[in-house]
Short mmCIF file of N, CA and C in Angstrom, two decimals:
data_model
loop_
_atom_site.label_atom_id
_atom_site.label_comp_id
_atom_site.label_asym_id
_atom_site.label_seq_id
_atom_site.Cartn_x
_atom_site.Cartn_y
_atom_site.Cartn_z
N UNK A 1 17.59 -9.46 8.35
CA UNK A 1 16.40 -8.94 8.49
C UNK A 1 16.43 -8.19 9.80
N UNK A 2 16.77 -8.67 10.66
CA UNK A 2 16.94 -8.13 12.11
C UNK A 2 17.88 -6.92 12.18
N UNK A 3 19.04 -6.95 11.54
CA UNK A 3 20.10 -5.87 11.52
C UNK A 3 19.28 -4.81 10.68
N UNK A 4 18.62 -5.13 9.61
CA UNK A 4 18.09 -3.95 8.96
C UNK A 4 17.05 -3.24 9.72
N UNK A 5 16.25 -4.04 10.47
CA UNK A 5 15.14 -3.46 11.19
C UNK A 5 15.82 -2.31 12.25
N UNK A 6 16.78 -2.95 12.91
CA UNK A 6 17.44 -2.09 13.99
C UNK A 6 18.04 -1.12 13.17
N UNK A 7 18.76 -0.98 11.98
CA UNK A 7 19.29 0.02 11.35
C UNK A 7 18.30 1.12 11.06
N UNK A 8 17.24 0.66 10.57
CA UNK A 8 15.99 1.53 10.14
C UNK A 8 15.35 2.27 11.01
N UNK A 9 15.28 1.82 12.41
CA UNK A 9 14.91 2.42 13.49
C UNK A 9 15.89 3.49 13.81
N UNK A 10 17.17 3.06 14.00
CA UNK A 10 18.12 3.98 14.38
C UNK A 10 18.38 5.14 13.39
N UNK A 11 18.13 4.95 12.16
CA UNK A 11 18.21 5.96 11.09
C UNK A 11 17.13 7.06 11.45
N UNK A 12 15.85 6.46 11.76
CA UNK A 12 14.73 7.24 11.95
C UNK A 12 14.92 8.20 13.04
N UNK A 13 15.55 7.72 14.09
CA UNK A 13 15.89 8.67 15.34
C UNK A 13 16.87 9.58 14.76
N UNK A 14 17.93 9.21 14.10
CA UNK A 14 19.11 10.13 13.72
C UNK A 14 18.37 11.30 12.99
N UNK A 15 17.66 11.00 12.05
CA UNK A 15 17.16 12.06 11.15
C UNK A 15 16.20 12.87 12.00
N UNK A 16 15.43 12.17 12.91
CA UNK A 16 14.46 13.07 13.66
C UNK A 16 15.20 14.10 14.43
N UNK A 17 16.29 13.63 15.02
CA UNK A 17 17.12 14.57 15.97
C UNK A 17 17.81 15.63 14.99
N UNK A 18 18.33 15.25 13.71
CA UNK A 18 19.14 16.02 12.97
C UNK A 18 18.18 17.22 12.49
N UNK A 19 16.75 16.70 12.11
CA UNK A 19 16.06 17.81 11.70
C UNK A 19 15.60 18.67 12.70
N UNK A 20 15.66 18.41 13.93
CA UNK A 20 15.44 19.37 15.01
C UNK A 20 16.25 20.68 14.98
N UNK A 21 17.48 20.57 14.45
CA UNK A 21 18.46 21.60 14.36
C UNK A 21 19.64 21.12 15.36
N UNK A 22 20.55 22.09 15.50
CA UNK A 22 21.72 21.81 16.29
C UNK A 22 21.14 21.70 17.76
N UNK A 23 21.28 20.42 18.35
CA UNK A 23 21.03 20.34 19.79
C UNK A 23 22.32 19.95 20.57
N UNK A 24 22.30 20.26 21.69
CA UNK A 24 23.51 20.13 22.71
C UNK A 24 22.99 18.67 23.41
N UNK A 25 24.02 18.05 23.98
CA UNK A 25 23.76 16.90 24.82
C UNK A 25 22.82 17.25 25.89
N UNK A 26 22.83 18.21 26.36
CA UNK A 26 21.81 18.82 27.57
C UNK A 26 20.31 18.67 26.89
N UNK A 27 20.22 19.44 25.78
CA UNK A 27 18.95 19.58 25.00
C UNK A 27 18.59 18.13 24.67
N UNK A 28 19.27 17.22 24.27
CA UNK A 28 18.93 16.00 23.95
C UNK A 28 18.48 15.18 24.99
N UNK A 29 19.20 15.30 26.33
CA UNK A 29 18.93 14.51 27.43
C UNK A 29 17.69 15.01 28.03
N UNK A 30 17.28 16.23 27.84
CA UNK A 30 15.92 16.82 28.24
C UNK A 30 14.73 16.32 27.42
N UNK A 31 15.02 15.39 26.44
CA UNK A 31 13.91 14.94 25.61
C UNK A 31 13.85 13.53 25.66
N UNK A 32 15.10 12.75 25.81
CA UNK A 32 15.13 11.32 25.42
C UNK A 32 15.93 10.81 27.00
N UNK A 33 15.47 9.78 27.38
CA UNK A 33 16.12 9.05 28.49
C UNK A 33 16.59 7.71 27.93
N UNK A 34 17.81 7.48 27.93
CA UNK A 34 18.41 6.35 27.34
C UNK A 34 18.73 5.26 28.55
N UNK A 35 18.47 5.65 29.70
CA UNK A 35 18.80 4.96 30.96
C UNK A 35 17.61 3.87 31.09
N UNK A 36 16.48 4.13 30.81
CA UNK A 36 15.25 3.35 30.89
C UNK A 36 15.29 2.10 29.91
N UNK A 37 15.16 0.96 30.58
CA UNK A 37 15.05 -0.51 29.83
C UNK A 37 13.79 -1.05 30.32
N UNK A 38 13.45 -2.13 29.59
CA UNK A 38 12.42 -2.87 30.09
C UNK A 38 12.39 -3.33 31.42
N UNK A 39 13.59 -3.72 31.97
CA UNK A 39 13.79 -3.89 33.22
C UNK A 39 13.28 -2.94 34.34
N UNK A 40 13.90 -1.67 34.01
CA UNK A 40 13.68 -0.61 34.92
C UNK A 40 12.07 -0.34 34.84
N UNK A 41 11.50 -0.29 33.66
CA UNK A 41 10.17 -0.15 33.47
C UNK A 41 9.17 -1.17 34.37
N UNK A 42 9.77 -2.48 34.24
CA UNK A 42 9.11 -3.50 35.17
C UNK A 42 9.13 -3.11 36.68
N UNK A 43 10.41 -2.93 37.19
CA UNK A 43 10.71 -2.50 38.50
C UNK A 43 9.79 -1.37 38.98
N UNK A 44 9.55 -0.26 38.02
CA UNK A 44 8.89 0.98 38.50
C UNK A 44 7.50 0.64 38.70
N UNK A 45 6.92 -0.54 38.19
CA UNK A 45 5.54 -0.85 38.55
C UNK A 45 5.29 -1.53 39.85
N UNK A 46 6.43 -1.99 40.55
CA UNK A 46 6.42 -2.60 41.70
C UNK A 46 5.93 -1.72 43.00
N UNK A 47 5.15 -2.11 43.92
CA UNK A 47 4.91 -1.35 45.02
C UNK A 47 6.12 -0.98 45.82
N UNK A 48 6.33 0.18 46.17
CA UNK A 48 7.46 0.58 47.04
C UNK A 48 8.79 0.78 46.12
N UNK A 49 8.62 0.75 44.90
CA UNK A 49 9.79 0.87 44.07
C UNK A 49 10.53 2.21 44.09
N UNK A 50 11.74 2.27 44.09
CA UNK A 50 12.44 3.55 43.96
C UNK A 50 12.82 4.08 42.55
N UNK A 51 12.58 3.09 41.66
CA UNK A 51 12.68 3.65 40.24
C UNK A 51 11.74 4.58 39.68
N UNK A 52 12.26 5.67 39.36
CA UNK A 52 11.32 6.84 38.84
C UNK A 52 11.57 6.93 37.27
N UNK A 53 10.31 7.00 36.65
CA UNK A 53 10.33 7.11 35.19
C UNK A 53 9.73 8.37 34.86
N UNK A 54 10.29 9.11 33.99
CA UNK A 54 9.91 10.49 33.57
C UNK A 54 8.95 10.30 32.38
N UNK A 55 7.57 10.31 32.45
CA UNK A 55 6.76 10.06 31.25
C UNK A 55 6.78 11.15 30.34
N UNK A 56 7.27 12.12 30.47
CA UNK A 56 7.36 13.22 29.62
C UNK A 56 8.58 13.17 28.37
N UNK A 57 9.42 12.22 28.83
CA UNK A 57 10.60 12.00 28.05
C UNK A 57 10.44 10.90 27.17
N UNK A 58 10.93 10.77 25.93
CA UNK A 58 10.99 9.59 25.13
C UNK A 58 11.93 8.42 25.58
N UNK A 59 11.68 7.27 25.44
CA UNK A 59 12.52 6.31 25.81
C UNK A 59 12.87 5.47 24.56
N UNK A 60 14.12 4.69 24.63
CA UNK A 60 14.56 3.91 23.55
C UNK A 60 14.84 2.46 24.15
N UNK A 61 13.99 1.71 23.62
CA UNK A 61 13.97 0.25 24.09
C UNK A 61 14.35 -0.81 23.16
N UNK A 62 15.13 -1.73 23.52
CA UNK A 62 15.49 -2.83 22.66
C UNK A 62 15.00 -4.10 23.24
N UNK A 63 14.30 -4.89 22.29
CA UNK A 63 13.81 -6.32 22.65
C UNK A 63 13.35 -6.97 21.54
N UNK A 64 12.78 -8.12 21.76
CA UNK A 64 12.00 -8.87 20.85
C UNK A 64 10.45 -8.83 20.76
N UNK A 65 10.08 -8.83 19.52
CA UNK A 65 8.64 -8.63 19.18
C UNK A 65 7.99 -10.00 19.46
N UNK A 66 7.37 -10.41 20.58
CA UNK A 66 6.85 -11.75 20.78
C UNK A 66 5.50 -11.80 20.34
N UNK A 67 4.65 -10.84 20.15
CA UNK A 67 3.24 -11.00 19.68
C UNK A 67 2.86 -9.61 18.85
N UNK A 68 2.10 -9.75 17.86
CA UNK A 68 1.38 -8.60 17.25
C UNK A 68 0.11 -8.64 17.39
N UNK A 69 -0.68 -7.63 17.76
CA UNK A 69 -2.17 -7.60 17.82
C UNK A 69 -2.43 -6.39 16.85
N UNK A 70 -3.38 -6.77 15.86
CA UNK A 70 -3.86 -5.76 14.96
C UNK A 70 -5.18 -5.19 15.25
N UNK A 71 -5.18 -3.85 15.81
CA UNK A 71 -6.28 -3.42 16.56
C UNK A 71 -7.17 -2.68 15.36
N UNK A 72 -6.62 -2.24 14.29
CA UNK A 72 -7.35 -1.70 13.27
C UNK A 72 -6.67 -1.86 11.90
N UNK A 73 -7.23 -2.83 10.94
CA UNK A 73 -6.40 -3.14 9.84
C UNK A 73 -6.60 -2.16 8.80
N UNK A 74 -7.48 -1.20 8.83
CA UNK A 74 -7.58 -0.31 7.60
C UNK A 74 -6.36 0.74 7.58
N UNK A 75 -5.98 0.98 6.48
CA UNK A 75 -4.63 1.69 6.05
C UNK A 75 -4.68 3.01 6.64
N UNK A 76 -5.79 3.81 6.40
CA UNK A 76 -5.88 5.08 6.98
C UNK A 76 -5.87 5.30 8.54
N UNK A 77 -6.48 4.25 9.16
CA UNK A 77 -6.59 4.36 10.60
C UNK A 77 -5.88 3.11 11.19
N UNK A 78 -4.78 2.54 10.49
CA UNK A 78 -3.94 1.66 11.01
C UNK A 78 -3.60 1.63 12.38
N UNK A 79 -3.68 0.72 13.26
CA UNK A 79 -3.19 0.49 14.72
C UNK A 79 -2.96 -0.90 14.99
N UNK A 80 -1.65 -0.98 15.53
CA UNK A 80 -1.11 -2.31 15.94
C UNK A 80 -0.39 -2.13 17.28
N UNK A 81 -0.48 -3.31 18.05
CA UNK A 81 0.13 -3.32 19.30
C UNK A 81 1.21 -4.49 19.38
N UNK A 82 2.34 -4.09 19.65
CA UNK A 82 3.35 -5.18 19.88
C UNK A 82 3.65 -5.36 21.22
N UNK A 83 4.04 -6.61 21.55
CA UNK A 83 4.46 -7.10 22.81
C UNK A 83 6.05 -7.14 22.67
N UNK A 84 6.83 -6.33 23.47
CA UNK A 84 8.12 -6.21 23.35
C UNK A 84 8.78 -6.90 24.81
N UNK A 85 9.60 -7.93 24.58
CA UNK A 85 10.18 -8.59 25.63
C UNK A 85 11.73 -8.48 25.48
N UNK A 86 12.39 -8.51 26.78
CA UNK A 86 13.79 -8.69 26.93
C UNK A 86 13.91 -9.52 28.15
N UNK A 87 15.15 -9.90 28.51
CA UNK A 87 15.46 -10.82 29.55
C UNK A 87 16.91 -10.78 30.16
N UNK A 88 17.11 -11.49 31.05
CA UNK A 88 18.36 -11.69 31.67
C UNK A 88 18.47 -12.92 32.54
N UNK A 89 19.66 -13.42 32.55
CA UNK A 89 19.93 -14.50 33.32
C UNK A 89 20.11 -14.22 34.77
N UNK A 90 19.64 -14.97 35.64
CA UNK A 90 19.67 -14.95 36.96
C UNK A 90 20.44 -16.08 37.55
N UNK A 91 21.75 -15.90 37.75
CA UNK A 91 22.59 -17.00 38.13
C UNK A 91 22.75 -17.99 36.75
N UNK A 92 22.87 -19.12 37.06
CA UNK A 92 23.16 -20.12 35.80
C UNK A 92 21.80 -20.74 35.47
N UNK A 93 20.71 -20.88 36.09
CA UNK A 93 19.61 -21.55 35.75
C UNK A 93 18.30 -20.75 35.49
N UNK A 94 18.08 -19.65 36.03
CA UNK A 94 16.99 -18.99 36.05
C UNK A 94 17.24 -17.69 35.07
N UNK A 95 15.98 -17.54 34.26
CA UNK A 95 15.83 -16.37 33.38
C UNK A 95 14.55 -15.46 33.74
N UNK A 96 14.87 -14.26 33.86
CA UNK A 96 13.77 -13.24 34.18
C UNK A 96 13.55 -12.50 32.94
N UNK A 97 12.21 -12.48 32.70
CA UNK A 97 11.94 -11.68 31.49
C UNK A 97 10.98 -10.38 31.73
N UNK A 98 11.10 -9.42 31.07
CA UNK A 98 10.30 -8.15 31.11
C UNK A 98 9.67 -7.77 29.95
N UNK A 99 8.47 -7.18 29.94
CA UNK A 99 7.69 -6.95 28.84
C UNK A 99 7.15 -5.61 28.89
N UNK A 100 6.64 -5.03 27.89
CA UNK A 100 5.73 -3.80 27.72
C UNK A 100 5.07 -4.04 26.36
N UNK A 101 3.90 -3.19 26.40
CA UNK A 101 3.28 -3.36 25.06
C UNK A 101 3.26 -1.80 24.51
N UNK A 102 3.53 -1.90 23.09
CA UNK A 102 3.87 -0.71 22.27
C UNK A 102 2.65 -0.56 21.24
N UNK A 103 1.99 0.70 21.39
CA UNK A 103 0.94 0.80 20.24
C UNK A 103 1.52 1.76 19.28
N UNK A 104 1.43 1.45 17.78
CA UNK A 104 1.71 2.24 16.76
C UNK A 104 0.56 2.48 16.01
N UNK A 105 0.32 3.74 15.67
CA UNK A 105 -0.79 4.10 14.84
C UNK A 105 -0.62 5.06 13.63
N UNK A 106 -1.35 4.87 12.62
CA UNK A 106 -1.39 5.60 11.41
C UNK A 106 -0.79 4.84 10.21
N UNK A 107 -1.12 5.60 9.05
CA UNK A 107 -0.61 4.81 7.68
C UNK A 107 0.73 4.51 7.54
N UNK A 108 1.69 5.34 8.17
CA UNK A 108 2.95 5.05 8.00
C UNK A 108 3.45 3.66 8.54
N UNK A 109 2.74 3.22 9.43
CA UNK A 109 3.20 1.79 9.95
C UNK A 109 2.56 0.64 9.27
N UNK A 110 1.76 0.89 8.25
CA UNK A 110 1.02 -0.19 7.36
C UNK A 110 1.98 -0.97 6.74
N UNK A 111 3.09 -0.42 6.24
CA UNK A 111 4.21 -1.33 5.51
C UNK A 111 5.24 -1.77 6.53
N UNK A 112 5.43 -0.98 7.51
CA UNK A 112 6.60 -1.34 8.45
C UNK A 112 6.23 -2.56 9.41
N UNK A 113 4.87 -2.44 9.78
CA UNK A 113 4.43 -3.64 10.63
C UNK A 113 3.10 -4.28 9.83
N UNK A 114 3.42 -5.05 8.96
CA UNK A 114 2.20 -5.50 8.07
C UNK A 114 1.47 -6.63 8.72
N UNK A 115 0.13 -6.62 8.28
CA UNK A 115 -0.69 -7.58 8.78
C UNK A 115 -0.42 -8.95 8.33
N UNK A 116 0.20 -9.12 7.27
CA UNK A 116 0.70 -10.40 6.59
C UNK A 116 2.20 -10.32 6.56
N UNK A 117 2.73 -11.67 6.97
CA UNK A 117 4.08 -11.91 6.77
C UNK A 117 4.72 -11.62 5.34
N UNK A 118 5.67 -10.69 5.17
CA UNK A 118 6.13 -10.68 3.67
C UNK A 118 6.71 -11.81 3.12
N UNK A 119 6.41 -12.02 1.74
CA UNK A 119 6.98 -13.22 1.19
C UNK A 119 8.45 -13.39 1.08
N UNK A 120 8.95 -12.26 0.78
CA UNK A 120 10.49 -12.38 0.70
C UNK A 120 11.21 -12.31 2.03
N UNK A 121 12.33 -12.88 2.02
CA UNK A 121 13.04 -12.99 3.35
C UNK A 121 13.70 -11.84 3.59
N UNK A 122 14.17 -11.11 2.59
CA UNK A 122 14.90 -9.71 2.72
C UNK A 122 14.22 -8.72 3.15
N UNK A 123 12.94 -8.78 3.64
CA UNK A 123 12.01 -7.59 3.90
C UNK A 123 12.42 -7.05 5.06
N UNK A 124 12.18 -5.64 5.19
CA UNK A 124 12.51 -4.92 6.32
C UNK A 124 11.33 -4.79 7.25
N UNK A 125 10.35 -5.49 7.13
CA UNK A 125 9.24 -5.27 7.92
C UNK A 125 9.44 -5.99 9.37
N UNK A 126 8.84 -5.43 10.26
CA UNK A 126 8.74 -5.78 11.55
C UNK A 126 7.73 -7.02 11.71
N UNK A 127 7.99 -8.18 12.04
CA UNK A 127 7.23 -9.33 12.35
C UNK A 127 7.51 -9.97 13.54
N UNK A 128 6.79 -10.95 13.94
CA UNK A 128 6.86 -11.75 15.24
C UNK A 128 8.34 -12.34 15.26
N UNK A 129 9.05 -12.15 16.40
CA UNK A 129 10.36 -12.60 16.70
C UNK A 129 11.36 -11.83 16.17
N UNK A 130 11.09 -10.44 15.53
CA UNK A 130 12.02 -9.42 15.08
C UNK A 130 12.59 -8.81 16.49
N UNK A 131 13.90 -8.54 16.34
CA UNK A 131 14.48 -7.67 17.41
C UNK A 131 14.58 -6.31 16.98
N UNK A 132 14.11 -5.38 17.68
CA UNK A 132 13.99 -4.09 17.41
C UNK A 132 14.21 -3.19 18.40
N UNK A 133 14.46 -1.83 17.93
CA UNK A 133 14.85 -0.77 18.69
C UNK A 133 13.59 0.17 18.57
N UNK A 134 12.96 0.45 19.70
CA UNK A 134 11.73 1.22 19.64
C UNK A 134 11.80 2.57 20.34
N UNK A 135 11.37 3.61 19.79
CA UNK A 135 11.28 4.96 20.34
C UNK A 135 9.84 5.03 20.75
N UNK A 136 9.73 5.48 22.06
CA UNK A 136 8.12 5.45 22.53
C UNK A 136 8.09 6.42 23.68
N UNK A 137 7.02 6.74 24.12
CA UNK A 137 6.56 7.42 25.36
C UNK A 137 5.53 6.79 26.03
N UNK A 138 5.75 6.84 27.47
CA UNK A 138 4.76 6.08 28.25
C UNK A 138 3.56 6.64 28.25
N UNK A 139 2.60 5.67 28.27
CA UNK A 139 1.16 6.13 28.27
C UNK A 139 0.36 5.80 29.64
N UNK A 140 0.54 4.46 30.04
CA UNK A 140 0.09 4.20 31.38
C UNK A 140 0.20 2.61 31.62
N UNK A 141 0.01 2.28 32.93
CA UNK A 141 0.23 0.89 33.15
C UNK A 141 -1.07 0.16 32.79
N UNK A 142 -1.09 -0.97 32.39
CA UNK A 142 -2.35 -1.81 32.15
C UNK A 142 -2.31 -3.20 32.81
N UNK A 143 -3.40 -3.77 33.01
CA UNK A 143 -3.53 -4.93 33.53
C UNK A 143 -3.95 -6.02 32.66
N UNK A 144 -3.05 -7.01 32.52
CA UNK A 144 -3.37 -8.31 31.57
C UNK A 144 -3.82 -9.34 32.46
N UNK A 145 -5.14 -9.74 32.23
CA UNK A 145 -5.66 -10.79 33.04
C UNK A 145 -4.83 -11.92 33.10
N UNK A 146 -4.79 -12.59 34.16
CA UNK A 146 -3.99 -13.77 34.50
C UNK A 146 -2.34 -13.73 34.18
N UNK A 147 -1.99 -12.58 33.88
CA UNK A 147 -0.44 -12.24 33.50
C UNK A 147 0.16 -11.24 34.30
N UNK A 148 -0.46 -10.09 34.72
CA UNK A 148 0.05 -8.98 35.51
C UNK A 148 0.00 -7.63 34.79
N UNK A 149 0.77 -6.81 35.39
CA UNK A 149 0.70 -5.40 35.29
C UNK A 149 1.89 -4.97 34.38
N UNK A 150 1.63 -4.16 33.23
CA UNK A 150 2.67 -3.99 32.39
C UNK A 150 2.51 -2.50 31.88
N UNK A 151 3.50 -1.90 31.24
CA UNK A 151 3.38 -0.58 30.69
C UNK A 151 2.86 -0.57 29.36
N UNK A 152 1.93 0.37 29.06
CA UNK A 152 1.53 0.53 27.62
C UNK A 152 2.28 1.81 27.16
N UNK A 153 2.87 1.72 26.04
CA UNK A 153 3.64 2.83 25.40
C UNK A 153 3.16 3.08 24.07
N UNK A 154 3.47 4.47 23.64
CA UNK A 154 3.00 4.82 22.37
C UNK A 154 4.36 4.89 21.60
N UNK A 155 4.50 4.24 20.58
CA UNK A 155 5.46 4.21 19.57
C UNK A 155 5.53 5.47 18.64
N UNK A 156 6.87 5.75 18.22
CA UNK A 156 7.04 6.82 17.49
C UNK A 156 7.53 6.34 16.20
#
């Protein structure tokens, strides 16, 4: 299931770029920034950070969906917020996690990110604990009470 979700999102990016016509590497680099990770996003929020994020470019992030909040369950105005997390080992004993929140809206996401977990195990739906590749644009930093400051992204 996780591989198929990753493949589905990769295929979406491939066909979106392909339908845009013949693009050179320079053209593609002017639209998408592949160097941004959840780690860089996290560091960019810290005061005095030298990490610069271009909000005009799309970013491609890989992580685990740790929570899903359904902001509007009506099919025509469907809106869902994913909490996307990744992490890294610091030495041999500590783990550092990085997170962002990604909003998806519109009827296209009704089946991709369903409000109810699919009954079949072979489903290609994005559910909690799925590993996904997400294409998004930066919206703004948000403050989560008792947790900290994180980026809010708009998923494509």
